[in-house]
Each structure stands twice: as structure tokens, then as C-alpha cells.
mmCIF file of C-alpha atoms in Angstrom:
data_model
loop_
_atom_site.group_PDB
_atom_site.id
_atom_site.type_symbol
_atom_site.label_atom_id
_atom_site.label_comp_id
_atom_site.label_asym_id
_atom_site.label_seq_id
_atom_site.Cartn_x
_atom_site.Cartn_y
_atom_site.Cartn_z
ATOM 1 C CA LYS R 219 46.836 74.146 -54.214
ATOM 2 C CA GLN R 220 45.455 71.863 -56.919
ATOM 3 C CA GLU R 221 45.097 73.408 -60.364
ATOM 4 C CA VAL R 222 43.439 71.804 -63.369
ATOM 5 C CA THR R 223 44.111 72.848 -66.961
ATOM 6 C CA GLN R 224 42.212 71.750 -70.042
ATOM 7 C CA ILE R 225 43.519 71.967 -73.564
ATOM 8 C CA PRO R 226 42.258 72.985 -76.044
ATOM 9 C CA ALA R 227 39.829 75.623 -74.775
ATOM 10 C CA ALA R 228 37.735 75.174 -77.914
ATOM 11 C CA LEU R 229 37.615 72.631 -80.710
ATOM 12 C CA SER R 230 35.556 72.384 -83.900
ATOM 13 C CA VAL R 231 35.675 69.213 -85.980
ATOM 14 C CA PRO R 232 33.581 67.598 -88.738
ATOM 15 C CA GLU R 233 31.162 64.868 -87.817
ATOM 16 C CA GLY R 234 32.633 61.379 -87.738
ATOM 17 C CA GLU R 235 36.104 62.302 -86.555
ATOM 18 C CA ASN R 236 37.746 60.797 -83.510
ATOM 19 C CA LEU R 237 39.050 63.378 -81.057
ATOM 20 C CA VAL R 238 41.000 63.749 -77.840
ATOM 21 C CA LEU R 239 40.477 66.250 -75.044
ATOM 22 C CA ASN R 240 43.287 66.833 -72.583
ATOM 23 C CA CYS R 241 43.314 67.538 -68.862
ATOM 24 C CA SER R 242 46.302 68.105 -66.590
ATOM 25 C CA PHE R 243 46.495 68.603 -62.833
ATOM 26 C CA THR R 244 49.329 69.866 -60.643
ATOM 27 C CA ASP R 245 49.028 67.642 -57.551
ATOM 28 C CA SER R 246 49.100 63.917 -58.299
ATOM 29 C CA ALA R 247 47.669 63.010 -54.868
ATOM 30 C CA ILE R 248 44.122 62.597 -56.142
ATOM 31 C CA TYR R 249 41.386 60.191 -55.098
ATOM 32 C CA ASN R 250 39.570 60.170 -58.431
ATOM 33 C CA LEU R 251 38.968 62.156 -61.613
ATOM 34 C CA GLN R 252 35.631 62.821 -63.289
ATOM 35 C CA TRP R 253 34.755 63.961 -66.778
ATOM 36 C CA PHE R 254 31.526 65.920 -67.183
ATOM 37 C CA ARG R 255 29.485 67.260 -70.051
ATOM 38 C CA GLN R 256 27.673 70.598 -69.793
ATOM 39 C CA ASP R 257 25.143 71.860 -72.324
ATOM 40 C CA PRO R 258 24.587 75.648 -72.530
ATOM 41 C CA GLY R 259 22.793 76.988 -69.468
ATOM 42 C CA LYS R 260 22.436 73.519 -67.940
ATOM 43 C CA GLY R 261 23.888 71.527 -65.093
ATOM 44 C CA LEU R 262 26.664 68.948 -65.358
ATOM 45 C CA THR R 263 26.230 65.376 -66.530
ATOM 46 C CA SER R 264 28.792 62.899 -65.243
ATOM 47 C CA LEU R 265 30.353 60.936 -68.117
ATOM 48 C CA LEU R 266 33.124 58.872 -66.552
ATOM 49 C CA LEU R 267 34.815 58.516 -63.192
ATOM 50 C CA ILE R 268 38.315 57.050 -62.889
ATOM 51 C CA GLN R 269 39.595 55.983 -59.495
ATOM 52 C CA SER R 270 43.235 56.805 -58.740
ATOM 53 C CA SER R 271 44.134 53.110 -58.950
ATOM 54 C CA GLN R 272 42.652 52.759 -62.439
ATOM 55 C CA ARG R 273 44.200 53.560 -65.802
ATOM 56 C CA GLU R 274 41.069 53.956 -67.918
ATOM 57 C CA GLN R 275 37.295 53.768 -68.093
ATOM 58 C CA THR R 276 35.025 53.278 -71.089
ATOM 59 C CA SER R 277 31.395 54.124 -71.729
ATOM 60 C CA GLY R 278 30.061 53.666 -75.240
ATOM 61 C CA ARG R 279 32.043 55.899 -77.599
ATOM 62 C CA LEU R 280 33.900 57.528 -74.715
ATOM 63 C CA ASN R 281 37.187 56.395 -73.231
ATOM 64 C CA ALA R 282 38.994 58.221 -70.443
ATOM 65 C CA SER R 283 42.543 57.488 -69.382
ATOM 66 C CA LEU R 284 44.458 58.534 -66.292
ATOM 67 C CA ASP R 285 48.215 58.840 -65.785
ATOM 68 C CA LYS R 286 48.333 59.907 -62.173
ATOM 69 C CA SER R 287 52.102 60.129 -61.900
ATOM 70 C CA SER R 288 52.334 62.631 -64.756
ATOM 71 C CA GLY R 289 49.152 64.456 -63.739
ATOM 72 C CA ARG R 290 47.284 63.857 -66.991
ATOM 73 C CA SER R 291 43.996 62.528 -68.247
ATOM 74 C CA THR R 292 42.540 62.304 -71.713
ATOM 75 C CA LEU R 293 38.977 61.892 -72.939
ATOM 76 C CA TYR R 294 38.733 60.122 -76.275
ATOM 77 C CA ILE R 295 35.510 60.488 -78.258
ATOM 78 C CA ALA R 296 35.093 58.068 -81.145
ATOM 79 C CA ALA R 297 33.033 58.742 -84.272
ATOM 80 C CA SER R 298 31.877 62.171 -83.128
ATOM 81 C CA GLN R 299 28.261 63.263 -83.726
ATOM 82 C CA PRO R 300 26.605 66.709 -83.719
ATOM 83 C CA GLY R 301 24.878 65.728 -80.467
ATOM 84 C CA ASP R 302 28.304 65.573 -78.814
ATOM 85 C CA SER R 303 28.559 69.361 -79.092
ATOM 86 C CA ALA R 304 28.893 70.690 -75.540
ATOM 87 C CA THR R 305 31.471 71.858 -73.017
ATOM 88 C CA TYR R 306 33.506 69.044 -71.477
ATOM 89 C CA LEU R 307 34.840 69.566 -67.974
ATOM 90 C CA CYS R 308 37.523 67.642 -66.130
ATOM 91 C CA ALA R 309 37.519 67.631 -62.315
ATOM 92 C CA VAL R 310 39.730 66.037 -59.681
ATOM 93 C CA TYR R 311 38.814 64.985 -56.162
ATOM 94 C CA SER R 312 41.660 65.093 -53.679
ATOM 95 C CA GLY R 313 39.768 64.161 -50.496
ATOM 96 C CA GLY R 314 41.475 64.358 -47.125
ATOM 97 C CA GLY R 315 39.847 67.611 -46.059
ATOM 98 C CA ALA R 316 39.624 69.041 -49.576
ATOM 99 C CA ASP R 317 36.335 67.450 -50.401
ATOM 100 C CA GLY R 318 35.164 69.630 -53.235
ATOM 101 C CA LEU R 319 36.028 68.906 -56.827
ATOM 102 C CA THR R 320 38.615 71.121 -58.534
ATOM 103 C CA PHE R 321 37.553 71.850 -62.102
ATOM 104 C CA GLY R 322 39.280 72.955 -65.251
ATOM 105 C CA LYS R 323 37.720 75.674 -67.394
ATOM 106 C CA GLY R 324 36.494 73.151 -69.908
ATOM 107 C CA THR R 325 36.823 72.443 -73.623
ATOM 108 C CA HIS R 326 34.030 73.873 -75.775
ATOM 109 C CA LEU R 327 33.431 71.273 -78.489
ATOM 110 C CA ILE R 328 31.509 71.837 -81.713
ATOM 111 C CA ILE R 329 30.832 68.950 -84.081
ATOM 112 C CA GLN R 330 29.979 70.210 -87.550
ATOM 113 C CA PRO R 331 27.256 68.225 -89.370
ATOM 114 C CA ASP O 153 15.760 57.821 -59.430
ATOM 115 C CA THR O 154 14.776 61.466 -59.473
ATOM 116 C CA GLY O 155 18.320 62.844 -59.446
ATOM 117 C CA VAL O 156 19.418 66.068 -57.771
ATOM 118 C CA SER O 157 16.850 68.853 -58.002
ATOM 119 C CA GLN O 158 17.287 72.573 -57.455
ATOM 120 C CA ASN O 159 14.802 75.396 -57.057
ATOM 121 C CA PRO O 160 14.275 77.929 -58.368
ATOM 122 C CA ARG O 161 15.918 77.406 -61.753
ATOM 123 C CA HIS O 162 16.214 81.138 -62.339
ATOM 124 C CA LYS O 163 16.220 84.084 -59.950
ATOM 125 C CA ILE O 164 16.436 87.773 -60.799
ATOM 126 C CA THR O 165 16.900 90.088 -57.865
ATOM 127 C CA LYS O 166 17.895 93.652 -57.172
ATOM 128 C CA ARG O 167 21.186 94.477 -55.541
ATOM 129 C CA GLY O 168 20.896 94.454 -51.769
ATOM 130 C CA GLN O 169 18.102 91.880 -51.589
ATOM 131 C CA ASN O 170 18.431 88.481 -49.941
ATOM 132 C CA VAL O 171 17.920 85.274 -51.923
ATOM 133 C CA THR O 172 17.632 81.620 -50.925
ATOM 134 C CA PHE O 173 18.132 78.552 -53.090
ATOM 135 C CA ARG O 174 17.136 74.977 -52.338
ATOM 136 C CA CYS O 175 18.788 71.689 -53.266
ATOM 137 C CA ASP O 176 17.290 68.212 -52.870
ATOM 138 C CA PRO O 177 19.981 65.524 -53.230
ATOM 139 C CA ILE O 178 19.583 61.943 -54.382
ATOM 140 C CA SER O 179 17.799 60.281 -51.494
ATOM 141 C CA GLU O 180 20.469 57.811 -50.356
ATOM 142 C CA HIS O 181 23.349 60.295 -50.682
ATOM 143 C CA ASN O 182 24.679 61.675 -47.410
ATOM 144 C CA ARG O 183 27.156 64.115 -48.943
ATOM 145 C CA LEU O 184 26.008 67.407 -50.460
ATOM 146 C CA TYR O 185 28.099 70.093 -52.168
ATOM 147 C CA TRP O 186 27.513 73.651 -53.385
ATOM 148 C CA TYR O 187 29.462 75.180 -56.270
ATOM 149 C CA ARG O 188 29.358 78.490 -58.128
ATOM 150 C CA GLN O 189 30.015 78.839 -61.849
ATOM 151 C CA THR O 190 30.531 82.084 -63.748
ATOM 152 C CA LEU O 191 30.496 82.405 -67.514
ATOM 153 C CA GLY O 192 33.367 80.664 -69.244
ATOM 154 C CA GLN O 193 34.725 79.159 -66.036
ATOM 155 C CA GLY O 194 34.560 75.770 -64.409
ATOM 156 C CA PRO O 195 32.513 75.420 -61.217
ATOM 157 C CA GLU O 196 34.212 76.538 -57.996
ATOM 158 C CA PHE O 197 33.635 74.720 -54.723
ATOM 159 C CA LEU O 198 31.774 76.668 -52.024
ATOM 160 C CA THR O 199 30.869 74.275 -49.219
ATOM 161 C CA TYR O 200 30.184 70.658 -48.319
ATOM 162 C CA PHE O 201 27.901 68.778 -45.910
ATOM 163 C CA GLN O 202 28.121 65.263 -44.604
ATOM 164 C CA ASN O 203 24.639 64.540 -43.294
ATOM 165 C CA GLU O 204 23.667 67.716 -41.412
ATOM 166 C CA ALA O 205 27.234 68.768 -40.573
ATOM 167 C CA GLN O 206 28.913 71.474 -42.652
ATOM 168 C CA LEU O 207 32.472 70.153 -42.834
ATOM 169 C CA GLU O 208 34.225 72.440 -45.255
ATOM 170 C CA LYS O 209 33.843 75.995 -46.494
ATOM 171 C CA SER O 210 35.813 77.665 -49.259
ATOM 172 C CA ARG O 211 37.250 81.122 -48.722
ATOM 173 C CA LEU O 212 34.958 82.082 -51.625
ATOM 174 C CA LEU O 213 32.071 81.761 -49.168
ATOM 175 C CA SER O 214 31.952 85.273 -47.741
ATOM 176 C CA ASP O 215 30.063 86.257 -44.593
ATOM 177 C CA ARG O 216 27.054 87.126 -46.746
ATOM 178 C CA PHE O 217 26.668 83.477 -47.717
ATOM 179 C CA SER O 218 25.214 80.848 -45.417
ATOM 180 C CA ALA O 219 24.254 77.253 -46.062
ATOM 181 C CA GLU O 220 22.244 74.814 -44.007
ATOM 182 C CA ARG O 221 21.195 71.207 -44.238
ATOM 183 C CA PRO O 222 18.674 70.543 -41.476
ATOM 184 C CA LYS O 223 18.127 66.867 -40.697
ATOM 185 C CA GLY O 224 20.634 65.899 -43.352
ATOM 186 C CA SER O 225 18.116 66.025 -46.177
ATOM 187 C CA PHE O 226 17.651 69.078 -48.423
ATOM 188 C CA SER O 227 19.988 72.055 -48.236
ATOM 189 C CA THR O 228 19.517 75.799 -48.598
ATOM 190 C CA LEU O 229 22.035 78.416 -49.684
ATOM 191 C CA GLU O 230 21.234 82.001 -48.694
ATOM 192 C CA ILE O 231 22.949 85.102 -49.998
ATOM 193 C CA GLN O 232 22.353 88.272 -48.030
ATOM 194 C CA ARG O 233 22.689 91.785 -49.423
ATOM 195 C CA THR O 234 23.320 90.533 -52.943
ATOM 196 C CA GLU O 235 25.901 92.247 -55.135
ATOM 197 C CA GLN O 236 26.242 92.246 -58.919
ATOM 198 C CA GLY O 237 29.314 90.042 -58.543
ATOM 199 C CA ASP O 238 27.096 87.319 -57.092
ATOM 200 C CA SER O 239 25.506 86.797 -60.511
ATOM 201 C CA ALA O 240 26.362 83.221 -61.441
ATOM 202 C CA MET O 241 25.028 79.697 -61.757
ATOM 203 C CA TYR O 242 24.792 77.999 -58.355
ATOM 204 C CA LEU O 243 25.155 74.238 -58.629
ATOM 205 C CA CYS O 244 24.415 71.560 -56.086
ATOM 206 C CA ALA O 245 25.813 68.028 -56.153
ATOM 207 C CA SER O 246 25.490 64.931 -54.009
ATOM 208 C CA SER O 247 27.501 61.759 -53.602
ATOM 209 C CA SER O 248 27.203 58.327 -52.077
ATOM 210 C CA PRO O 249 28.493 57.425 -48.606
ATOM 211 C CA ASP O 250 30.445 54.642 -50.323
ATOM 212 C CA ARG O 251 34.105 55.611 -49.937
ATOM 213 C CA ALA O 252 35.035 53.619 -53.003
ATOM 214 C CA ILE O 253 32.895 55.718 -55.305
ATOM 215 C CA ARG O 254 32.560 59.403 -54.341
ATOM 216 C CA GLU O 255 31.097 60.179 -57.768
ATOM 217 C CA GLN O 256 29.324 63.520 -57.636
ATOM 218 C CA TYR O 257 25.978 63.983 -59.348
ATOM 219 C CA PHE O 258 24.914 67.512 -60.180
ATOM 220 C CA GLY O 259 21.561 69.226 -60.293
ATOM 221 C CA PRO O 260 20.401 71.575 -63.086
ATOM 222 C CA GLY O 261 21.561 74.665 -61.192
ATOM 223 C CA THR O 262 19.990 77.967 -60.176
ATOM 224 C CA ARG O 263 20.947 80.910 -62.344
ATOM 225 C CA LEU O 264 21.092 84.117 -60.302
ATOM 226 C CA THR O 265 21.037 87.541 -61.942
ATOM 227 C CA VAL O 266 21.579 90.557 -59.707
ATOM 228 C CA THR O 267 20.501 93.830 -61.303
#
């Protein structure tokens, strides 16, 4: 059974810092991995999707990497801003009859102004 | 592009009542998913439709839960005889038929409170 772990569970940093969020998964046979952002009481916003054949994806100040063989992904946020404060969720899609995403519990990020 | 929509956004009900939620996916997406999220946890997969066919159900989906997707368009999730443990955010997502993508797009969710 696929399990996803996110470290740290919470993070508070001053505005302007670069930061890294970590995600690990137990079964490397994944189809893709998605990073999401969730604001309090809201739905999920997709940030980046990395296919299993890819090593990284970039969108603006965000960069996500994938090391499938070691079961790890990182989300790098450059020049953090208070508006980046949210919970960041990592999810893997295994396909092949397990068509739902398996999520981690998320990293609660606070950017101090 | 109207995105995934869900109604109602909030529902308060008394224990033992039945509730029904609706999800309208992105129009060209043939895949539709339901998830449940409790406080402090990541979403957990409940069930999945490809067009009108329900192809996968999690063991989290007890007999009190039923989902439908008539004509492969919108979907409904019904919970019968609600219990306090059903209180959660219910999220719907849809994805493209393109095998190469499979990116899931989520709606705003329906927050259920069972009193």
C-alpha cells in the first residue's frame, strides 16, 4: 500500500527566504506526482505535476523535483512572500487500478512579513 | 473555463439524516473522483468514475455512501443515516482523458457538519 510522508509538518520563515518542502513515498511505481496548495477551508489548487519520466518542473518561483528510484520529491519556493502562506500537499498517482491520488498530510507554511 | 464546481459549499445536518452533494467537473474531463478530508489530514480517495462507470471504490466508502454519475456528466455523492464521524470536507476532482496528463483539478469542496 502506497504511503506518502511530508516533512516538516509545519514551517515558519521570514519573508524573502528560499525554502524546501519534502515528500517521500514508499512505492516507486508511480505514474506521476502532484503538488497542491490549500488555503484554510478551501479546495486544492494544483501547483505542479511531474510525470514519472521527468526529473523536475518549474512554475514561476516554484520548482519541484522527483527522484522516483529513492521515492522522494521536493518543492522549492524561491523568495517567499506572505501570500505563500498555506498548506502544501504532495500526492502520488499510481494508476493501474489504483486511480485515486494518495496524499501526504501536508506542510503548513507560514511566511512572516 | 469554469473549473470544477461543487454544491452546496456547506451543509449542516442532524445525525441520522440523509445528505446529497453535487459535483460538476470540467466539461471535457471524463474522469471524476471523490475524496474526503478531515482536519489536519490529507484528502483520502473514496471513489472514481470514468464517464458514467464507477470503476473503483475505496474501503472507506461504507454501505451508507453511494455515488452516481448519470450520463457521464455531473456526479452526486449521497450519505445515508449520517453519523458524527462523517463530518469532513468532501472534495471532487476531475481529469482529462489524455493518458499522458492525468492531472487532477479539484473543486472548492463541500464541508459537512453532522450535529
